[in-house]
Amino acid sequence: MFEKVLVANRGEIAIRVFRALREMGIASVAVYSEADRDALHARSADEAYDLGGGPAADNYLHIEKILDVCRRSGAQAVHPGYGFLAENAPFARACEEAGIVFIGPPASAIDAMGSKTRARELMQAAGVPIVPGTTEAVETFEDALRIAKDEIGFPVAVKAAGGGGGKGFRVALTEDKLQEAFEGAAREGEKFFSDATVYLERYLPDPRHVEVQVLADKHGNVIHLGERDCSIQRRHQKVIEEAPAPPWVVDEALRERIGRIGVEAAKAVDYVGAGTIEGLLSSDTGEYFFLEMNTRVQVEHCVTEMVTGIDIVKQGIKAAAGEPLDYAQEDVVLRGHAIECRINAEAAHRNFAPAPGRVGAYKEPTGPGVRVDSGLEAGGEVTPMYDPMVSKLIVVDADREQATRRMLRALDEYTIEGLTTLIPFHKALLSTEQWAKGSTCRELLEDKEWLKSTAPPAPPAPVDDEDEPREERAYLVEVSGRRFDVKVVGPPLAAAPAGAAAAPAGRAAPKRGARKSGGGGGADELTSPLQGNMWKVLVKEGDTVEEGQLLCIIEAMKMENEITAHKAGVIKALPISEGAPIKSGDPIATIVDA
Ligand code: MV4
């Protein structure tokens, strides 16, 4: 087994992996960007190393820097978590060449599943059912039209070959809409994956997203841990997941069939470690089709852990080290029902606009059947640089109905002051009849009026708890780029002259007020809350807009972030254009009173 492992990630998933490592008696190494110097994950490992500032490409995505920290720290293996380098085949290869174990599948499996057309071809050859359509690139619109008319029929889905997770996904309900869909999907593919190749699938109306967790070792053992239902999605982002699927959606026979499909898919690419086979369950025919494979541990792996009692992260680490899985298929027993709510710093009532900021008071729910995987603590900051997911709240109980009540109780217990999160949205959604019936809630998630009704009550002013004199102070010290947490014990510091003493690490007082954007309050200028690329501009100068109206979409960290009008009025200036990069604080629009 490894003695030391580096986690090339941040936030809750880095902390999740550190916990597994600690339980296994393995030393852990964190890395952090400048923006994450005070982040919880950087203080949660045995050692932590600075990767420098700038965008993720310069730190968390910088292969050479990560490998260099492996050498400096003596880490024998790297866990990539999800996102960043997790499905990056060149990184997996670079690790191998550097003599460092990549905790994940072989690069060849990442490559095979990375191309969606190649994956479909491989799965078909392995006898895995794929959504009916093409397994080869469709070169021209004329080809697409012929195939759609003669072979698939309308409605048809057009998808980018480099895509996944809904990027580069368009639907043509009728023949006259195909050209737009074809060109749109190709354009998105080119933009996000530098690959304009597209393929076609039959479009399934209102399917369920049902995926299956698999584990594989280097000895040829492949097992599945049952399914997860992730049908509650918004703009292709999952928001609530559950395991197993509602009992009236997946019965024991279907579970076994889906499980076998997952195992076959993993075997076809010589998979090693934890992986997920995503699929669509047709709501009218009950057919199950392979969609794509995620060659990493997923955000929602926890719901499977809660109903199987199997630590998926530990099994992945053991598999990478060459150990056999601790479980055979017959050892896997599902017990109860688990639900996960993603707690994002987003304003659901304003079209899920990202809402970064500093947390004031913070208290996590606890008690029977409750788990919180979080990257946040009191005084911590959600920076606009990264994914707005701050934690995951997971509950387990005997059945779906009781798990729902437990989740509502836990959401009630959760205190996150000073930050707008999805907590009120989750409370509202889990209280609906649609959720109780186990529908995909698609209309609800697009219902602007309903979303507005989930607006949180005005937050109370944060309590200033910095008045009490402290005898112990924590400092962050960096020596040659490696971080150390130092506690200084002594008499309370007298009020130091401004700038004379460093601020205590991680205890910065909540900053409030004077936010330039998103707050309304009369200011005309709307600025970008985050760094990314302008993806779509939906208004033009001179337009009259309502408060909350969608103005543009910024793509950042593979997420589409909707920017809405902070006030009603007329757009006087709009210094943005599609495709252009945009930084946090850059002007988006000037809206003057009509
Ligand atoms: C589909 C589909 C219907 N037909 N493909 C792809 C990525 C994933 N995030 C959603 N995707 C879909 N692919 C075909 N051929 C419908 C969706 C879809 C979806 C599926 C299940 C549950 C919720 C969904 C929300 C939007 C789109």
Short mmCIF file of N, CA, C and O and ligand atoms in Angstrom, two decimals, residues 131 157 159 164-166 169 201-205 207-209 230-233 236 278 280 291-292 440 442, ligand 1:
data_model
loop_
_atom_site.label_atom_id
_atom_site.label_comp_id
_atom_site.label_asym_id
_atom_site.label_seq_id
_atom_site.Cartn_x
_atom_site.Cartn_y
_atom_site.Cartn_z
N VAL A 131 -28.28 4.27 -26.85
CA VAL A 131 -29.44 4.96 -27.42
C VAL A 131 -29.35 4.81 -28.94
O VAL A 131 -28.30 5.08 -29.51
N ALA A 157 -31.75 13.81 -31.20
CA ALA A 157 -30.79 14.55 -30.38
C ALA A 157 -29.47 14.64 -31.14
O ALA A 157 -29.02 13.65 -31.71
N LYS A 159 -25.51 15.49 -30.61
CA LYS A 159 -24.57 15.63 -29.50
C LYS A 159 -23.12 15.75 -30.00
O LYS A 159 -22.75 15.11 -30.98
N GLY A 164 -20.39 15.52 -23.28
CA GLY A 164 -20.66 14.82 -22.04
C GLY A 164 -21.30 15.80 -21.08
O GLY A 164 -21.02 17.00 -21.18
N GLY A 165 -22.15 15.25 -20.22
CA GLY A 165 -22.80 16.11 -19.24
C GLY A 165 -23.67 17.19 -19.84
O GLY A 165 -23.94 18.19 -19.19
N GLY A 166 -24.05 17.01 -21.10
CA GLY A 166 -25.00 17.96 -21.68
C GLY A 166 -24.37 19.08 -22.48
O GLY A 166 -25.08 19.85 -23.14
N PHE A 169 -25.23 19.62 -26.59
CA PHE A 169 -26.41 18.76 -26.73
C PHE A 169 -27.57 19.61 -27.24
O PHE A 169 -27.94 20.59 -26.60
N GLU A 201 -28.67 10.79 -31.96
CA GLU A 201 -29.37 9.78 -31.17
C GLU A 201 -30.87 10.02 -31.29
O GLU A 201 -31.30 11.16 -31.48
N ARG A 202 -31.63 8.97 -31.11
CA ARG A 202 -33.07 9.16 -30.97
C ARG A 202 -33.29 9.99 -29.70
O ARG A 202 -32.65 9.76 -28.68
N TYR A 203 -34.15 10.99 -29.77
CA TYR A 203 -34.44 11.80 -28.59
C TYR A 203 -35.54 11.13 -27.78
O TYR A 203 -36.62 10.88 -28.27
N LEU A 204 -35.21 10.82 -26.53
CA LEU A 204 -36.19 10.17 -25.65
C LEU A 204 -36.93 11.25 -24.86
O LEU A 204 -36.28 12.10 -24.23
N PRO A 205 -38.25 11.25 -24.89
CA PRO A 205 -38.99 12.29 -24.17
C PRO A 205 -38.98 12.04 -22.66
O PRO A 205 -39.31 10.94 -22.21
N PRO A 207 -36.82 11.32 -20.21
CA PRO A 207 -36.28 10.08 -19.64
C PRO A 207 -35.80 10.33 -18.21
O PRO A 207 -35.71 11.48 -17.77
N ARG A 208 -35.47 9.28 -17.50
CA ARG A 208 -34.81 9.44 -16.21
C ARG A 208 -33.32 9.21 -16.40
O ARG A 208 -32.91 8.41 -17.24
N HIS A 209 -32.53 9.94 -15.61
CA HIS A 209 -31.09 9.72 -15.61
C HIS A 209 -30.79 8.70 -14.52
O HIS A 209 -30.92 9.00 -13.34
N CYS A 230 -30.46 10.36 -10.86
CA CYS A 230 -30.05 11.78 -10.84
C CYS A 230 -30.89 12.57 -11.82
O CYS A 230 -30.39 13.36 -12.62
N SER A 231 -32.19 12.33 -11.79
CA SER A 231 -33.08 12.95 -12.78
C SER A 231 -33.37 14.41 -12.48
O SER A 231 -33.87 15.12 -13.35
N ILE A 232 -33.12 14.85 -11.26
CA ILE A 232 -33.37 16.27 -10.93
C ILE A 232 -32.15 17.07 -11.37
O ILE A 232 -31.14 17.12 -10.66
N GLN A 233 -32.24 17.65 -12.55
CA GLN A 233 -31.11 18.40 -13.11
C GLN A 233 -31.61 19.75 -13.58
O GLN A 233 -32.76 19.90 -13.94
N HIS A 236 -28.47 20.69 -17.17
CA HIS A 236 -27.53 19.57 -17.17
C HIS A 236 -26.64 19.49 -15.93
O HIS A 236 -25.67 18.75 -15.90
N GLU A 278 -23.35 6.12 -16.91
CA GLU A 278 -24.58 6.90 -16.95
C GLU A 278 -25.49 6.34 -18.02
O GLU A 278 -25.02 5.93 -19.09
N LEU A 280 -29.85 6.35 -19.70
CA LEU A 280 -31.19 6.92 -19.74
C LEU A 280 -32.20 5.79 -19.63
O LEU A 280 -32.05 4.75 -20.28
N LEU A 291 -25.35 5.85 -21.79
CA LEU A 291 -25.18 7.22 -22.26
C LEU A 291 -23.70 7.58 -22.35
O LEU A 291 -23.20 7.96 -23.39
N GLU A 292 -23.00 7.47 -21.23
CA GLU A 292 -21.56 7.71 -21.22
C GLU A 292 -20.99 7.15 -19.93
O GLU A 292 -21.73 6.86 -18.99
N THR A 440 -39.47 13.81 -12.71
CA THR A 440 -38.16 14.43 -12.99
C THR A 440 -38.20 15.94 -12.68
O THR A 440 -37.17 16.60 -12.78
N ARG A 442 -39.07 18.51 -14.21
CA ARG A 442 -38.49 19.37 -15.23
C ARG A 442 -39.20 20.71 -15.38
O ARG A 442 -38.56 21.75 -15.50
C1 MV4 B 1 -30.72 12.80 -23.78
C2 MV4 B 1 -32.07 13.10 -23.49
C3 MV4 B 1 -33.01 12.57 -24.35
N1 MV4 B 1 -32.63 11.82 -25.41
N2 MV4 B 1 -30.39 12.05 -24.86
C4 MV4 B 1 -27.57 14.26 -21.65
C5 MV4 B 1 -26.71 14.74 -20.59
C6 MV4 B 1 -27.52 14.65 -19.36
N3 MV4 B 1 -27.10 15.62 -18.40
C7 MV4 B 1 -28.92 14.85 -19.83
N4 MV4 B 1 -28.93 14.39 -21.15
C8 MV4 B 1 -30.01 14.00 -21.88
N5 MV4 B 1 -29.72 13.24 -22.99
C9 MV4 B 1 -31.35 11.57 -25.66
N6 MV4 B 1 -31.00 10.83 -26.71
C10 MV4 B 1 -32.36 13.89 -22.37
C11 MV4 B 1 -31.34 14.34 -21.56
C12 MV4 B 1 -31.71 15.16 -20.42
C13 MV4 B 1 -32.09 14.59 -19.19
C14 MV4 B 1 -32.10 13.21 -18.99
C15 MV4 B 1 -32.47 12.67 -17.78
C16 MV4 B 1 -32.87 13.50 -16.74
C17 MV4 B 1 -32.88 14.87 -16.89
C18 MV4 B 1 -32.49 15.43 -18.12
C19 MV4 B 1 -32.48 16.82 -18.29
C20 MV4 B 1 -32.10 17.36 -19.49
C21 MV4 B 1 -31.72 16.53 -20.55
#
